[in-house]
mmCIF file with all atom_site columns, C-alpha atoms in Angstrom:
data_model
loop_
_atom_site.group_PDB
_atom_site.id
_atom_site.type_symbol
_atom_site.label_atom_id
_atom_site.label_alt_id
_atom_site.label_comp_id
_atom_site.label_asym_id
_atom_site.label_entity_id
_atom_site.label_seq_id
_atom_site.pdbx_PDB_ins_code
_atom_site.Cartn_x
_atom_site.Cartn_y
_atom_site.Cartn_z
_atom_site.occupancy
_atom_site.B_iso_or_equiv
_atom_site.pdbx_formal_charge
_atom_site.auth_seq_id
_atom_site.auth_comp_id
_atom_site.auth_asym_id
_atom_site.auth_atom_id
_atom_site.pdbx_PDB_model_num
ATOM 1   C CA . MET G 1 1   ? 0.000   0.000  0.000   1.00 90.00 ? 1401 MET G CA 1
ATOM 2   C CA . GLU G 1 2   ? 1.438   3.343  -1.033  1.00 94.00 ? 1402 GLU G CA 1
ATOM 3   C CA . ILE G 1 3   ? 0.194   6.509  0.631   1.00 96.00 ? 1403 ILE G CA 1
ATOM 4   C CA . THR G 1 4   ? 1.316   9.879  -0.673  1.00 97.00 ? 1404 THR G CA 1
ATOM 5   C CA . VAL G 1 5   ? 0.787   13.188 1.086   1.00 96.00 ? 1405 VAL G CA 1
ATOM 6   C CA . TYR G 1 6   ? 1.087   16.211 -1.212  1.00 96.00 ? 1406 TYR G CA 1
ATOM 7   C CA . GLY G 1 7   ? 1.646   19.545 0.458   1.00 93.00 ? 1407 GLY G CA 1
ATOM 8   C CA . ALA G 1 8   ? 3.869   22.569 0.892   1.00 91.00 ? 1408 ALA G CA 1
ATOM 9   C CA . ASP G 1 9   ? 5.840   24.320 3.612   1.00 85.00 ? 1409 ASP G CA 1
ATOM 10  C CA . GLN G 1 10  ? 3.431   27.239 3.448   1.00 78.00 ? 1410 GLN G CA 1
ATOM 11  C CA . ILE G 1 11  ? -0.042  26.504 4.821   1.00 71.00 ? 1411 ILE G CA 1
ATOM 12  C CA . CYS G 1 12  ? -2.737  27.034 2.187   1.00 66.00 ? 1412 CYS G CA 1
ATOM 13  C CA . ALA G 1 13  ? -4.919  30.115 2.533   1.00 67.00 ? 1413 ALA G CA 1
ATOM 14  C CA . GLY G 1 14  ? -8.039  28.075 3.293   1.00 67.00 ? 1414 GLY G CA 1
ATOM 15  C CA . CYS G 1 15  ? -6.245  25.995 5.911   1.00 66.00 ? 1415 CYS G CA 1
ATOM 16  C CA . VAL G 1 16  ? -5.383  28.641 8.486   1.00 68.00 ? 1416 VAL G CA 1
ATOM 17  C CA . ASN G 1 17  ? -5.123  27.227 12.038  1.00 72.00 ? 1417 ASN G CA 1
ATOM 18  C CA . LEU G 1 18  ? -4.583  23.694 10.723  1.00 79.00 ? 1418 LEU G CA 1
ATOM 19  C CA . PRO G 1 19  ? -1.324  21.733 11.076  1.00 84.00 ? 1419 PRO G CA 1
ATOM 20  C CA . SER G 1 20  ? 1.284   22.035 8.340   1.00 87.00 ? 1420 SER G CA 1
ATOM 21  C CA . SER G 1 21  ? 1.417   19.462 5.557   1.00 90.00 ? 1421 SER G CA 1
ATOM 22  C CA . LYS G 1 22  ? 4.556   17.887 7.052   1.00 92.00 ? 1422 LYS G CA 1
ATOM 23  C CA . ASP G 1 23  ? 2.971   17.736 10.514  1.00 92.00 ? 1423 ASP G CA 1
ATOM 24  C CA . THR G 1 24  ? -0.069  16.046 8.970   1.00 92.00 ? 1424 THR G CA 1
ATOM 25  C CA . TYR G 1 25  ? 2.181   13.565 7.141   1.00 95.00 ? 1425 TYR G CA 1
ATOM 26  C CA . GLU G 1 26  ? 3.948   12.637 10.406  1.00 95.00 ? 1426 GLU G CA 1
ATOM 27  C CA . TRP G 1 27  ? 0.626   12.386 12.266  1.00 95.00 ? 1427 TRP G CA 1
ATOM 28  C CA . LEU G 1 28  ? -0.824  10.120 9.564   1.00 96.00 ? 1428 LEU G CA 1
ATOM 29  C CA . GLU G 1 29  ? 2.227   7.863  9.580   1.00 96.00 ? 1429 GLU G CA 1
ATOM 30  C CA . ALA G 1 30  ? 1.976   7.410  13.351  1.00 96.00 ? 1430 ALA G CA 1
ATOM 31  C CA . ALA G 1 31  ? -1.814  6.909  13.327  1.00 97.00 ? 1431 ALA G CA 1
ATOM 32  C CA . ILE G 1 32  ? -1.719  4.330  10.527  1.00 97.00 ? 1432 ILE G CA 1
ATOM 33  C CA . SER G 1 33  ? 1.138   2.451  12.209  1.00 96.00 ? 1433 SER G CA 1
ATOM 34  C CA . ARG G 1 34  ? -0.880  2.254  15.443  1.00 96.00 ? 1434 ARG G CA 1
ATOM 35  C CA . LYS G 1 35  ? -4.114  1.229  13.711  1.00 96.00 ? 1435 LYS G CA 1
ATOM 36  C CA . PHE G 1 36  ? -2.518  -1.423 11.503  1.00 96.00 ? 1436 PHE G CA 1
ATOM 37  C CA . PRO G 1 37  ? 0.509   -2.691 13.453  1.00 94.00 ? 1437 PRO G CA 1
ATOM 38  C CA . ASP G 1 38  ? 2.972   -4.982 11.695  1.00 92.00 ? 1438 ASP G CA 1
ATOM 39  C CA . GLN G 1 39  ? 1.262   -4.447 8.328   1.00 95.00 ? 1439 GLN G CA 1
ATOM 40  C CA . PRO G 1 40  ? 3.477   -3.009 5.601   1.00 94.00 ? 1440 PRO G CA 1
ATOM 41  C CA . PHE G 1 41  ? 2.733   0.311  3.954   1.00 95.00 ? 1441 PHE G CA 1
ATOM 42  C CA . THR G 1 42  ? 4.772   3.175  2.616   1.00 96.00 ? 1442 THR G CA 1
ATOM 43  C CA . ILE G 1 43  ? 3.989   6.808  3.160   1.00 97.00 ? 1443 ILE G CA 1
ATOM 44  C CA . GLU G 1 44  ? 5.740   9.589  1.317   1.00 96.00 ? 1444 GLU G CA 1
ATOM 45  C CA . TYR G 1 45  ? 5.604   13.360 1.564   1.00 97.00 ? 1445 TYR G CA 1
ATOM 46  C CA . VAL G 1 46  ? 5.801   15.266 -1.732  1.00 97.00 ? 1446 VAL G CA 1
ATOM 47  C CA . ASP G 1 47  ? 6.325   19.021 -1.815  1.00 96.00 ? 1447 ASP G CA 1
ATOM 48  C CA . ILE G 1 48  ? 3.974   20.263 -4.546  1.00 95.00 ? 1448 ILE G CA 1
ATOM 49  C CA . PHE G 1 49  ? 6.370   23.058 -5.496  1.00 95.00 ? 1449 PHE G CA 1
ATOM 50  C CA . SER G 1 50  ? 9.404   20.775 -5.911  1.00 94.00 ? 1450 SER G CA 1
ATOM 51  C CA . PRO G 1 51  ? 8.205   17.207 -6.599  1.00 94.00 ? 1451 PRO G CA 1
ATOM 52  C CA . PRO G 1 52  ? 10.663  14.359 -7.242  1.00 94.00 ? 1452 PRO G CA 1
ATOM 53  C CA . ASP G 1 53  ? 11.610  13.181 -10.747 1.00 94.00 ? 1453 ASP G CA 1
ATOM 54  C CA . ASP G 1 54  ? 8.679   10.776 -10.852 1.00 93.00 ? 1454 ASP G CA 1
ATOM 55  C CA . GLU G 1 55  ? 6.214   11.632 -13.644 1.00 94.00 ? 1455 GLU G CA 1
ATOM 56  C CA . LEU G 1 56  ? 3.122   10.529 -11.716 1.00 92.00 ? 1456 LEU G CA 1
ATOM 57  C CA . LYS G 1 57  ? 4.117   12.503 -8.627  1.00 93.00 ? 1457 LYS G CA 1
ATOM 58  C CA . LYS G 1 58  ? 4.854   15.561 -10.792 1.00 95.00 ? 1458 LYS G CA 1
ATOM 59  C CA . GLU G 1 59  ? 1.416   15.248 -12.417 1.00 93.00 ? 1459 GLU G CA 1
ATOM 60  C CA . MET G 1 60  ? -0.337  14.887 -9.064  1.00 93.00 ? 1460 MET G CA 1
ATOM 61  C CA . ALA G 1 61  ? 1.560   17.853 -7.581  1.00 94.00 ? 1461 ALA G CA 1
ATOM 62  C CA . ALA G 1 62  ? 0.589   19.967 -10.599 1.00 95.00 ? 1462 ALA G CA 1
ATOM 63  C CA . ARG G 1 63  ? -3.034  18.845 -10.204 1.00 93.00 ? 1463 ARG G CA 1
ATOM 64  C CA . VAL G 1 64  ? -3.074  19.999 -6.557  1.00 92.00 ? 1464 VAL G CA 1
ATOM 65  C CA . ILE G 1 65  ? -1.855  23.437 -7.659  1.00 92.00 ? 1465 ILE G CA 1
ATOM 66  C CA . GLU G 1 66  ? -3.957  23.762 -10.834 1.00 93.00 ? 1466 GLU G CA 1
ATOM 67  C CA . ASP G 1 67  ? -7.198  22.539 -9.249  1.00 92.00 ? 1467 ASP G CA 1
ATOM 68  C CA . ASP G 1 68  ? -6.671  24.831 -6.214  1.00 88.00 ? 1468 ASP G CA 1
ATOM 69  C CA . LEU G 1 69  ? -7.041  21.868 -3.860  1.00 89.00 ? 1469 LEU G CA 1
ATOM 70  C CA . PHE G 1 70  ? -6.637  22.464 -0.141  1.00 88.00 ? 1470 PHE G CA 1
ATOM 71  C CA . TYR G 1 71  ? -3.445  20.773 0.936   1.00 89.00 ? 1471 TYR G CA 1
ATOM 72  C CA . PRO G 1 72  ? -2.287  18.485 2.261   1.00 93.00 ? 1472 PRO G CA 1
ATOM 73  C CA . VAL G 1 73  ? -3.911  16.118 -0.209  1.00 95.00 ? 1473 VAL G CA 1
ATOM 74  C CA . VAL G 1 74  ? -3.711  12.407 0.633   1.00 96.00 ? 1474 VAL G CA 1
ATOM 75  C CA . PHE G 1 75  ? -3.655  9.708  -2.028  1.00 96.00 ? 1475 PHE G CA 1
ATOM 76  C CA . ILE G 1 76  ? -3.823  5.966  -1.502  1.00 95.00 ? 1476 ILE G CA 1
ATOM 77  C CA . GLY G 1 77  ? -2.404  4.577  -4.696  1.00 89.00 ? 1477 GLY G CA 1
ATOM 78  C CA . ASN G 1 78  ? -3.757  6.912  -7.381  1.00 86.00 ? 1478 ASN G CA 1
ATOM 79  C CA . GLU G 1 79  ? -6.996  7.718  -5.551  1.00 92.00 ? 1479 GLU G CA 1
ATOM 80  C CA . MET G 1 80  ? -7.465  10.928 -3.611  1.00 94.00 ? 1480 MET G CA 1
ATOM 81  C CA . VAL G 1 81  ? -8.900  10.108 -0.174  1.00 96.00 ? 1481 VAL G CA 1
ATOM 82  C CA . ALA G 1 82  ? -8.506  13.396 1.706   1.00 94.00 ? 1482 ALA G CA 1
ATOM 83  C CA . GLU G 1 83  ? -7.990  17.088 1.110   1.00 92.00 ? 1483 GLU G CA 1
ATOM 84  C CA . GLY G 1 84  ? -7.198  19.931 3.500   1.00 87.00 ? 1484 GLY G CA 1
ATOM 85  C CA . ASN G 1 85  ? -7.782  18.543 6.964   1.00 88.00 ? 1485 ASN G CA 1
ATOM 86  C CA . PRO G 1 86  ? -7.689  14.755 6.477   1.00 92.00 ? 1486 PRO G CA 1
ATOM 87  C CA . ARG G 1 87  ? -9.924  12.567 8.610   1.00 94.00 ? 1487 ARG G CA 1
ATOM 88  C CA . LEU G 1 88  ? -8.683  9.166  9.696   1.00 96.00 ? 1488 LEU G CA 1
ATOM 89  C CA . LYS G 1 89  ? -11.977 7.314  9.257   1.00 95.00 ? 1489 LYS G CA 1
ATOM 90  C CA . PRO G 1 90  ? -12.072 7.389  5.412   1.00 95.00 ? 1490 PRO G CA 1
ATOM 91  C CA . ILE G 1 91  ? -8.334  6.678  5.201   1.00 96.00 ? 1491 ILE G CA 1
ATOM 92  C CA . PHE G 1 92  ? -8.677  3.682  7.526   1.00 96.00 ? 1492 PHE G CA 1
ATOM 93  C CA . ALA G 1 93  ? -11.762 2.492  5.630   1.00 96.00 ? 1493 ALA G CA 1
ATOM 94  C CA . LYS G 1 94  ? -9.871  2.586  2.327   1.00 95.00 ? 1494 LYS G CA 1
ATOM 95  C CA . MET G 1 95  ? -7.006  0.615  3.846   1.00 95.00 ? 1495 MET G CA 1
ATOM 96  C CA . GLU G 1 96  ? -9.417  -1.979 5.270   1.00 96.00 ? 1496 GLU G CA 1
ATOM 97  C CA . LYS G 1 97  ? -10.992 -2.255 1.818   1.00 95.00 ? 1497 LYS G CA 1
ATOM 98  C CA . HIS G 1 98  ? -7.513  -3.214 0.565   1.00 93.00 ? 1498 HIS G CA 1
ATOM 99  C CA . GLY G 1 99  ? -7.203  -5.999 3.155   1.00 94.00 ? 1499 GLY G CA 1
ATOM 100 C CA . TYR G 1 100 ? -5.650  -4.246 6.135   1.00 96.00 ? 1500 TYR G CA 1
ATOM 101 C CA . THR G 1 101 ? -7.006  -5.356 9.485   1.00 95.00 ? 1501 THR G CA 1
ATOM 102 C CA . PRO G 1 102 ? -7.026  -3.146 12.584  1.00 94.00 ? 1502 PRO G CA 1
ATOM 103 C CA . GLY G 1 103 ? -4.819  -4.238 15.465  1.00 86.00 ? 1503 GLY G CA 1
ATOM 104 C CA . VAL G 1 104 ? -6.253  -5.153 18.820  1.00 67.00 ? 1504 VAL G CA 1
#
């Protein structure tokens, strides 16, 4: 399972008083690890203003900017599951749909 968090150092105008994109990325990584212990996943942070040399990540970063999405934007695979202030419930539900089982 690949999770990608697209964001920027600067908090978006519509996201005042919310955590930064990097803080959200770190929070998500910790929350997912606790919810699904010992189940492999990768989570990556991509700065929308300087994405890596990966065509898909460049396209997604450009989409966040061009579509004026509230960031951070969270993708599981190629599907957007959260924008702005991500909620854990839909992210967890998507992971469970892909076979992840919550820990005890």
